Coordinates of N, CA and C in Angstrom, one line a residue:
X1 N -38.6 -73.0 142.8 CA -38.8 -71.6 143.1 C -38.3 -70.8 141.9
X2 N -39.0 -70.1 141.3 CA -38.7 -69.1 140.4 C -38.3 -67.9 141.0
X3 N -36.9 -67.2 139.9 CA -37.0 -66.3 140.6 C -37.3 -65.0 139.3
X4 N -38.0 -63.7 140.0 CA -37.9 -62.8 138.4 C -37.2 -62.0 138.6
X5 N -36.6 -61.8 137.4 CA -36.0 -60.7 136.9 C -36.1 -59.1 136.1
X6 N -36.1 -58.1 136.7 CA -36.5 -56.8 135.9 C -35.0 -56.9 134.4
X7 N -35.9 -56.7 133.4 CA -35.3 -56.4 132.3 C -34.4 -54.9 132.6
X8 N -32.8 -54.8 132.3 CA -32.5 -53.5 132.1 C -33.6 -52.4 131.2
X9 N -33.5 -51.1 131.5 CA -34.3 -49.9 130.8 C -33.4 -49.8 129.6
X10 N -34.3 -49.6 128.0 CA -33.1 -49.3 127.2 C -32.2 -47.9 127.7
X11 N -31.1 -48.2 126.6 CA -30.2 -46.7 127.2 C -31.7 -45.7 126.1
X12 N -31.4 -44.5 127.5 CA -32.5 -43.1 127.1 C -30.8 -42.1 127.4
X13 N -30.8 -41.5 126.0 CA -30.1 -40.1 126.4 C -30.3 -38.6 126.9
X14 N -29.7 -38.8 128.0 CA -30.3 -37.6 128.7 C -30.1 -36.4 128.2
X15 N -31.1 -35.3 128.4 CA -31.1 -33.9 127.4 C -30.1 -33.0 128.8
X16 N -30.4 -32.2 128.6 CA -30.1 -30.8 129.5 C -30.7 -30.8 130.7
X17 N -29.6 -30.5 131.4 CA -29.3 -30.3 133.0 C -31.4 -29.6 133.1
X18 N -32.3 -29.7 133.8 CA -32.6 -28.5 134.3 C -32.4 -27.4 135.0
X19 N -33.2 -26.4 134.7 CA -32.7 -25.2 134.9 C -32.8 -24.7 136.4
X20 N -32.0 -24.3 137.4 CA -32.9 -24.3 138.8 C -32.6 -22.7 138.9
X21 N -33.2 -21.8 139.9 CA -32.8 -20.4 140.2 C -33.0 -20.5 141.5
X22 N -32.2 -19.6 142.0 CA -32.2 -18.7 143.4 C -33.2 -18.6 143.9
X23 N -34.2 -19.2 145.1 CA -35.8 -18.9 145.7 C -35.3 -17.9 146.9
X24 N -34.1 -17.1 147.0 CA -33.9 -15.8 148.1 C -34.7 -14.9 147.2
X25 N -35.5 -14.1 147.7 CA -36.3 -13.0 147.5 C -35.4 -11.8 146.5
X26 N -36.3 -11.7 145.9 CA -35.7 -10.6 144.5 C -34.3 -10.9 143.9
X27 N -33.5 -12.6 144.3 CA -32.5 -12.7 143.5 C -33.0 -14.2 143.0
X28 N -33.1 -13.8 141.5 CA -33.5 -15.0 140.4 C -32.1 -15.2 139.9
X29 N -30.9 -15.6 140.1 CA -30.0 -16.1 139.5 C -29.8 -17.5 139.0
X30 N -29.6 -17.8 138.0 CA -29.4 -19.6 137.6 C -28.6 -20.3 138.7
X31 N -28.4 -21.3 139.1 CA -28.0 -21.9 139.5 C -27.4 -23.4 139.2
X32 N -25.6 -23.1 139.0 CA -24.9 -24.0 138.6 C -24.0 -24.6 139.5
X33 N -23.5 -24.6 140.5 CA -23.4 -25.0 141.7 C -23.8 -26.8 141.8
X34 N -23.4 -27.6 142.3 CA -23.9 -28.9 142.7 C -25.0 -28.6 144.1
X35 N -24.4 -27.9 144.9 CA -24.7 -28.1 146.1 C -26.0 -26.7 146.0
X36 N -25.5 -26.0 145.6 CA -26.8 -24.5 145.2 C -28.2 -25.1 144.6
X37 N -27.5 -26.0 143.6 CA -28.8 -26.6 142.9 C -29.8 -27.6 144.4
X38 N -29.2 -28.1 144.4 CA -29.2 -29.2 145.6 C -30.8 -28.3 146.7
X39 N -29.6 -27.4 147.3 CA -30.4 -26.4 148.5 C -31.4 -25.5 147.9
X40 N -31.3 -24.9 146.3 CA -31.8 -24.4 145.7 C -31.6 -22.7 146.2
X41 N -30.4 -21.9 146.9 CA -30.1 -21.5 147.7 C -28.7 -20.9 146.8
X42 N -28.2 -19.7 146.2 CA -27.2 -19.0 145.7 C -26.0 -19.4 146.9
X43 N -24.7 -19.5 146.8 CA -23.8 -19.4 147.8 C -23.8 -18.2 149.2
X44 N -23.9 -16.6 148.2 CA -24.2 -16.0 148.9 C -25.8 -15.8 150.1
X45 N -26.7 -16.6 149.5 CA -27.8 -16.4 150.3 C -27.9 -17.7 151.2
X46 N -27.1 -18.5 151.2 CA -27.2 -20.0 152.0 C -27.1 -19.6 153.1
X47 N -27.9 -19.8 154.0 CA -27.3 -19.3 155.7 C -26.4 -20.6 156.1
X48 N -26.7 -21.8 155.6 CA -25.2 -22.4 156.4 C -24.1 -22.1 155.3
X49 N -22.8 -22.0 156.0 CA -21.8 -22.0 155.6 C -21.1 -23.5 154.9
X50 N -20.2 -22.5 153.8 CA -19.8 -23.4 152.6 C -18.1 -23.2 153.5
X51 N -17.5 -24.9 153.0 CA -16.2 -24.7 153.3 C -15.3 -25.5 152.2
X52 N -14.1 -24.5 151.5 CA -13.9 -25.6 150.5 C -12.8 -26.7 150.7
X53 N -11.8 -26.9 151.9 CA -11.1 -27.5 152.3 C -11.8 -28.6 153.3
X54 N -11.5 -29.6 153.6 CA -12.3 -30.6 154.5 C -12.0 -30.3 155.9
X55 N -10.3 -29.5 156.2 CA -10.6 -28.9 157.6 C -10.2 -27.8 157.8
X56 N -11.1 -27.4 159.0 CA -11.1 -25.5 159.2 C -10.9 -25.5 160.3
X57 N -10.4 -24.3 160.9 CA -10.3 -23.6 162.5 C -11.2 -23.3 162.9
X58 N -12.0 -23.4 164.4 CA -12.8 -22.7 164.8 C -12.5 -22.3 166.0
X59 N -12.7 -21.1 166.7 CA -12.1 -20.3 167.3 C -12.9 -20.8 169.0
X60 N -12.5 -21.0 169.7 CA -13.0 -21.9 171.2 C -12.6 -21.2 172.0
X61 N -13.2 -21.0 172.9 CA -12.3 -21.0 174.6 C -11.9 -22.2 175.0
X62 N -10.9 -22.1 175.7 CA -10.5 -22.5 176.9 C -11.1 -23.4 177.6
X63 N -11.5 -24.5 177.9 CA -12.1 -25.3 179.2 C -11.4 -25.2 180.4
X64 N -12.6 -24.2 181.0 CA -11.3 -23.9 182.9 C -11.2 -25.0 183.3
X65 N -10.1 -25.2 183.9 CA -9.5 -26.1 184.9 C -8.9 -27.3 184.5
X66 N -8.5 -27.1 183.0 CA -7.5 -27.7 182.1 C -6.4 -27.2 182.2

């Protein structure tokens, strides 16, 4: 049984980041962000919410009859 092997790719050096911008209406800002680039989405125009600690408070009622 043979088995094949893919040869590694030579090393290629990568050029510059591409450039991504803001797709919210009338705001063309760059985007440098990981997660902005990602969503393609400025911080301020992302409708979900950004959190930068891993835990947050959220504000609940009560479950009656606890």
């Amino acid at each position: 049984m043979a088995t094949n092997r893919q040869e590694a790719l030579p090393e290629v050096e990568s050029g510059p980041r591409r450039r991504v911008w803001c797709k919210a209406p009338g705001c063309r800002i760059e985007l440098t962000d990981p997660i902005s680039r990602m969503r393609g989405l400025g911080p301020e125009h992302d409708p979900e919410p950004r959190h930068t600690s891993a835990r947050f408070d959220i504000d609940q009622d009560a479950i009656p009859g606890l």
